[in-house]
Amino acid sequence: MKGIDVSENNGVVDFESVKNAGFEFAIIRVGYGNGHLDECFYRNVNEALRCGLQIGVYHYSYALNEERARQESEFVVNTLNQCGLTPDKLLGVYFDMEDADCYKERHGMPSWQTITNMCSIAVNRFWKDGYVAGIYANNDWLDNYIDYEQLGGCSLWLAEPYASEPRRKCNIWQYSFKELINGQEFDANILF
């Protein structure tokens, strides 16, 4: 099953075109950091569902310690509860610990074990409410920053664009950062 992932950075998404292009799901960013709701979250959820797409969600973390990871994961669960996105309505809830904008690098990159612990805190919080829970990461982060083996078999959303197949066993494979749909560019994924 093919899908896209979206955030406010994509602007207004034409989910009808996404559906018509053969995509069946969207993974939608809830927010980022401690309490920052993605400004397109509600629109993206409502439009994707209206167009018949299945949905999952993710949160981009700015946590540098375990307490902040706990706060961020509570924010995610509270947001999902407030808008009625119960576990049966979602493909999964994913925690993205990567450092795309170098925030962690600038503010003191946590240790490998701390990063792994922060992922564990989030995944366990999502599991507590019955969600399929996982992390989003690329191979560099899985090789050098996160000990995935410590995460108890949580779902893996692997970012490995432009490979012919994923190097690791994963639940979702992000295979492209440049999927064009009706003139708009998206990250594209396959759900196994």
Coordinates of C-alpha atoms in Angstrom, one line a residue:
M1 CA 0.0 0.0 0.0
K2 CA 1.5 3.4 -1.0
G3 CA 1.1 6.6 0.9
I4 CA 2.6 10.1 1.5
D5 CA 3.6 11.9 4.6
V6 CA 2.7 15.6 5.1
S7 CA 3.1 18.6 7.4
E8 CA 2.5 22.3 7.2
N9 CA 5.6 22.4 5.1
N10 CA 3.6 20.9 2.2
G11 CA 1.1 23.8 2.3
V12 CA -2.4 23.0 1.2
V13 CA -2.5 19.3 0.1
D14 CA -4.9 18.2 -2.7
F15 CA -5.9 14.9 -1.2
E16 CA -8.3 14.1 -4.1
S17 CA -5.3 14.2 -6.4
V18 CA -3.3 12.0 -4.0
K19 CA -6.1 9.4 -3.9
N20 CA -6.6 9.6 -7.7
A21 CA -2.8 8.9 -8.1
G22 CA -3.3 5.6 -6.4
F23 CA -2.1 6.5 -2.9
E24 CA -4.0 4.9 -0.1
F25 CA -2.7 6.5 3.1
A26 CA -1.2 9.7 4.6
I27 CA 1.0 10.0 7.7
I28 CA 0.3 13.4 9.1
R29 CA 2.5 15.4 11.4
V30 CA 0.7 16.2 14.7
G31 CA 3.3 18.7 15.7
Y32 CA 6.9 19.3 16.8
G33 CA 8.7 20.0 20.1
N34 CA 6.9 20.6 23.3
G35 CA 3.3 21.6 22.5
H36 CA 3.7 23.0 19.0
L37 CA 0.7 21.8 16.9
D38 CA 1.3 21.6 13.1
E39 CA -0.8 24.4 11.7
C40 CA -2.2 22.0 9.0
F41 CA -2.9 19.0 11.3
Y42 CA -6.6 19.3 11.5
R43 CA -7.1 20.2 7.9
N44 CA -4.9 17.4 6.7
V45 CA -6.6 14.8 8.9
N46 CA -10.1 15.9 7.8
E47 CA -9.3 16.1 4.1
A48 CA -7.4 12.8 4.0
L49 CA -10.3 11.0 5.7
R50 CA -12.9 12.8 3.5
C51 CA -11.0 11.5 0.5
G52 CA -11.0 7.9 1.8
L53 CA -7.4 7.7 2.8
Q54 CA -6.2 5.8 5.8
I55 CA -4.1 7.9 8.2
G56 CA -1.2 7.6 10.6
V57 CA 0.5 10.4 12.5
Y58 CA 4.0 11.4 13.6
H59 CA 5.6 13.9 15.9
Y60 CA 9.0 15.6 15.2
S61 CA 10.8 15.7 18.5
Y62 CA 13.1 18.4 19.9
A63 CA 13.6 16.6 23.2
L64 CA 17.1 16.6 24.6
N65 CA 16.3 14.6 27.8
E66 CA 13.8 12.0 29.0
E67 CA 11.5 14.4 30.7
R68 CA 11.0 16.5 27.6
A69 CA 10.3 13.3 25.6
R70 CA 7.7 12.4 28.2
Q71 CA 6.1 15.8 27.8
E72 CA 6.1 15.6 24.0
S73 CA 4.5 12.2 24.0
E74 CA 1.8 13.4 26.4
F75 CA 1.1 16.3 24.0
V76 CA 0.7 13.8 21.1
V77 CA -1.7 11.6 23.1
N78 CA -3.7 14.5 24.4
T79 CA -4.1 16.0 20.9
L80 CA -5.2 12.6 19.5
N81 CA -7.7 12.2 22.4
Q82 CA -9.1 15.7 21.9
C83 CA -9.9 15.1 18.3
G84 CA -11.2 11.6 18.6
L85 CA -8.4 9.8 16.8
T86 CA -8.6 6.5 18.7
P87 CA -6.3 3.6 17.9
D88 CA -8.8 2.0 15.6
K89 CA -8.7 5.1 13.4
L90 CA -4.9 5.2 12.9
L91 CA -2.3 3.1 11.1
G92 CA 0.2 4.1 13.8
V93 CA 1.8 6.9 15.9
Y94 CA 5.5 7.6 15.1
F95 CA 8.1 9.5 17.0
D96 CA 10.8 11.2 14.9
M97 CA 14.0 11.8 16.9
E98 CA 16.2 12.8 14.0
D99 CA 17.9 16.2 13.8
A100 CA 17.1 17.5 10.3
D101 CA 17.5 21.1 11.3
C102 CA 20.6 20.5 13.6
Y103 CA 18.8 21.7 16.8
K104 CA 20.1 18.8 18.8
E105 CA 23.6 19.2 17.5
R106 CA 23.6 22.9 18.4
H107 CA 22.1 22.3 21.9
G108 CA 24.1 19.3 22.9
M109 CA 23.4 16.0 21.1
P110 CA 22.1 13.5 23.7
S111 CA 24.0 10.2 24.1
W112 CA 23.0 7.1 22.1
Q113 CA 21.4 5.7 25.3
T114 CA 19.5 8.8 26.1
I115 CA 18.1 9.0 22.5
T116 CA 17.1 5.4 22.7
N117 CA 15.5 6.0 26.1
M118 CA 13.5 9.0 24.7
C119 CA 12.2 6.8 21.9
S120 CA 11.3 4.1 24.4
I121 CA 9.4 6.6 26.6
A122 CA 7.3 7.9 23.6
V123 CA 6.6 4.4 22.1
N124 CA 5.6 3.1 25.5
R125 CA 3.3 6.1 26.1
F126 CA 1.6 5.5 22.7
W127 CA 1.3 1.8 23.4
K128 CA -0.3 2.5 26.8
D129 CA -3.3 4.0 25.0
G130 CA -3.5 1.1 22.5
Y131 CA -1.9 2.7 19.5
V132 CA 0.4 1.0 17.0
A133 CA 3.6 2.8 18.0
G134 CA 6.9 3.3 16.4
I135 CA 9.8 5.5 15.4
Y136 CA 10.9 7.2 12.2
A137 CA 14.6 7.0 11.4
N138 CA 17.1 6.7 8.6
N139 CA 19.9 4.1 8.6
D140 CA 22.5 6.6 9.9
W141 CA 20.4 7.2 13.0
L142 CA 19.7 3.5 13.4
D143 CA 23.4 2.7 13.0
N144 CA 24.8 5.5 15.2
Y145 CA 22.1 7.1 17.5
I146 CA 19.3 4.7 18.3
D147 CA 19.5 1.1 19.5
Y148 CA 16.3 -0.2 17.9
E149 CA 16.8 -3.6 19.5
Q150 CA 16.0 -2.0 22.9
L151 CA 12.7 -0.7 21.7
G152 CA 10.7 -3.9 22.2
G153 CA 9.6 -4.6 18.7
C154 CA 8.0 -1.3 18.0
S155 CA 7.1 -0.4 14.4
L156 CA 9.8 1.1 12.2
W157 CA 9.2 3.7 9.6
L158 CA 12.5 3.7 7.7
A159 CA 13.6 6.6 5.7
E160 CA 15.8 5.1 2.9
P161 CA 14.9 7.0 -0.3
Y162 CA 16.1 5.9 -3.7
A163 CA 17.1 2.4 -2.7
S164 CA 15.7 -0.5 -4.7
E165 CA 14.5 -2.0 -1.4
P166 CA 14.9 -1.2 2.3
R167 CA 18.1 -2.4 3.9
R168 CA 16.3 -3.2 7.2
K169 CA 13.1 -5.0 8.0
C170 CA 10.5 -2.2 8.5
N171 CA 6.8 -1.6 8.7
I172 CA 6.8 1.5 6.5
W173 CA 9.5 2.4 3.9
Q174 CA 9.9 6.0 2.9
Y175 CA 11.3 5.4 -0.6
S176 CA 11.3 8.9 -2.0
F177 CA 11.5 12.5 -1.0
K178 CA 10.4 13.7 -4.5
E179 CA 7.1 12.0 -5.5
L180 CA 5.2 14.4 -7.8
I181 CA 1.4 14.3 -7.6
N182 CA -0.4 16.8 -9.7
G183 CA 2.6 19.2 -9.6
Q184 CA 3.0 19.0 -5.8
E185 CA 6.1 17.2 -4.3
F186 CA 5.8 14.7 -1.4
D187 CA 7.7 12.1 0.5
A188 CA 6.3 8.7 -0.6
N189 CA 6.1 5.5 1.4
I190 CA 5.1 1.9 1.2
L191 CA 3.3 0.2 4.1
F192 CA 4.1 -3.5 4.3

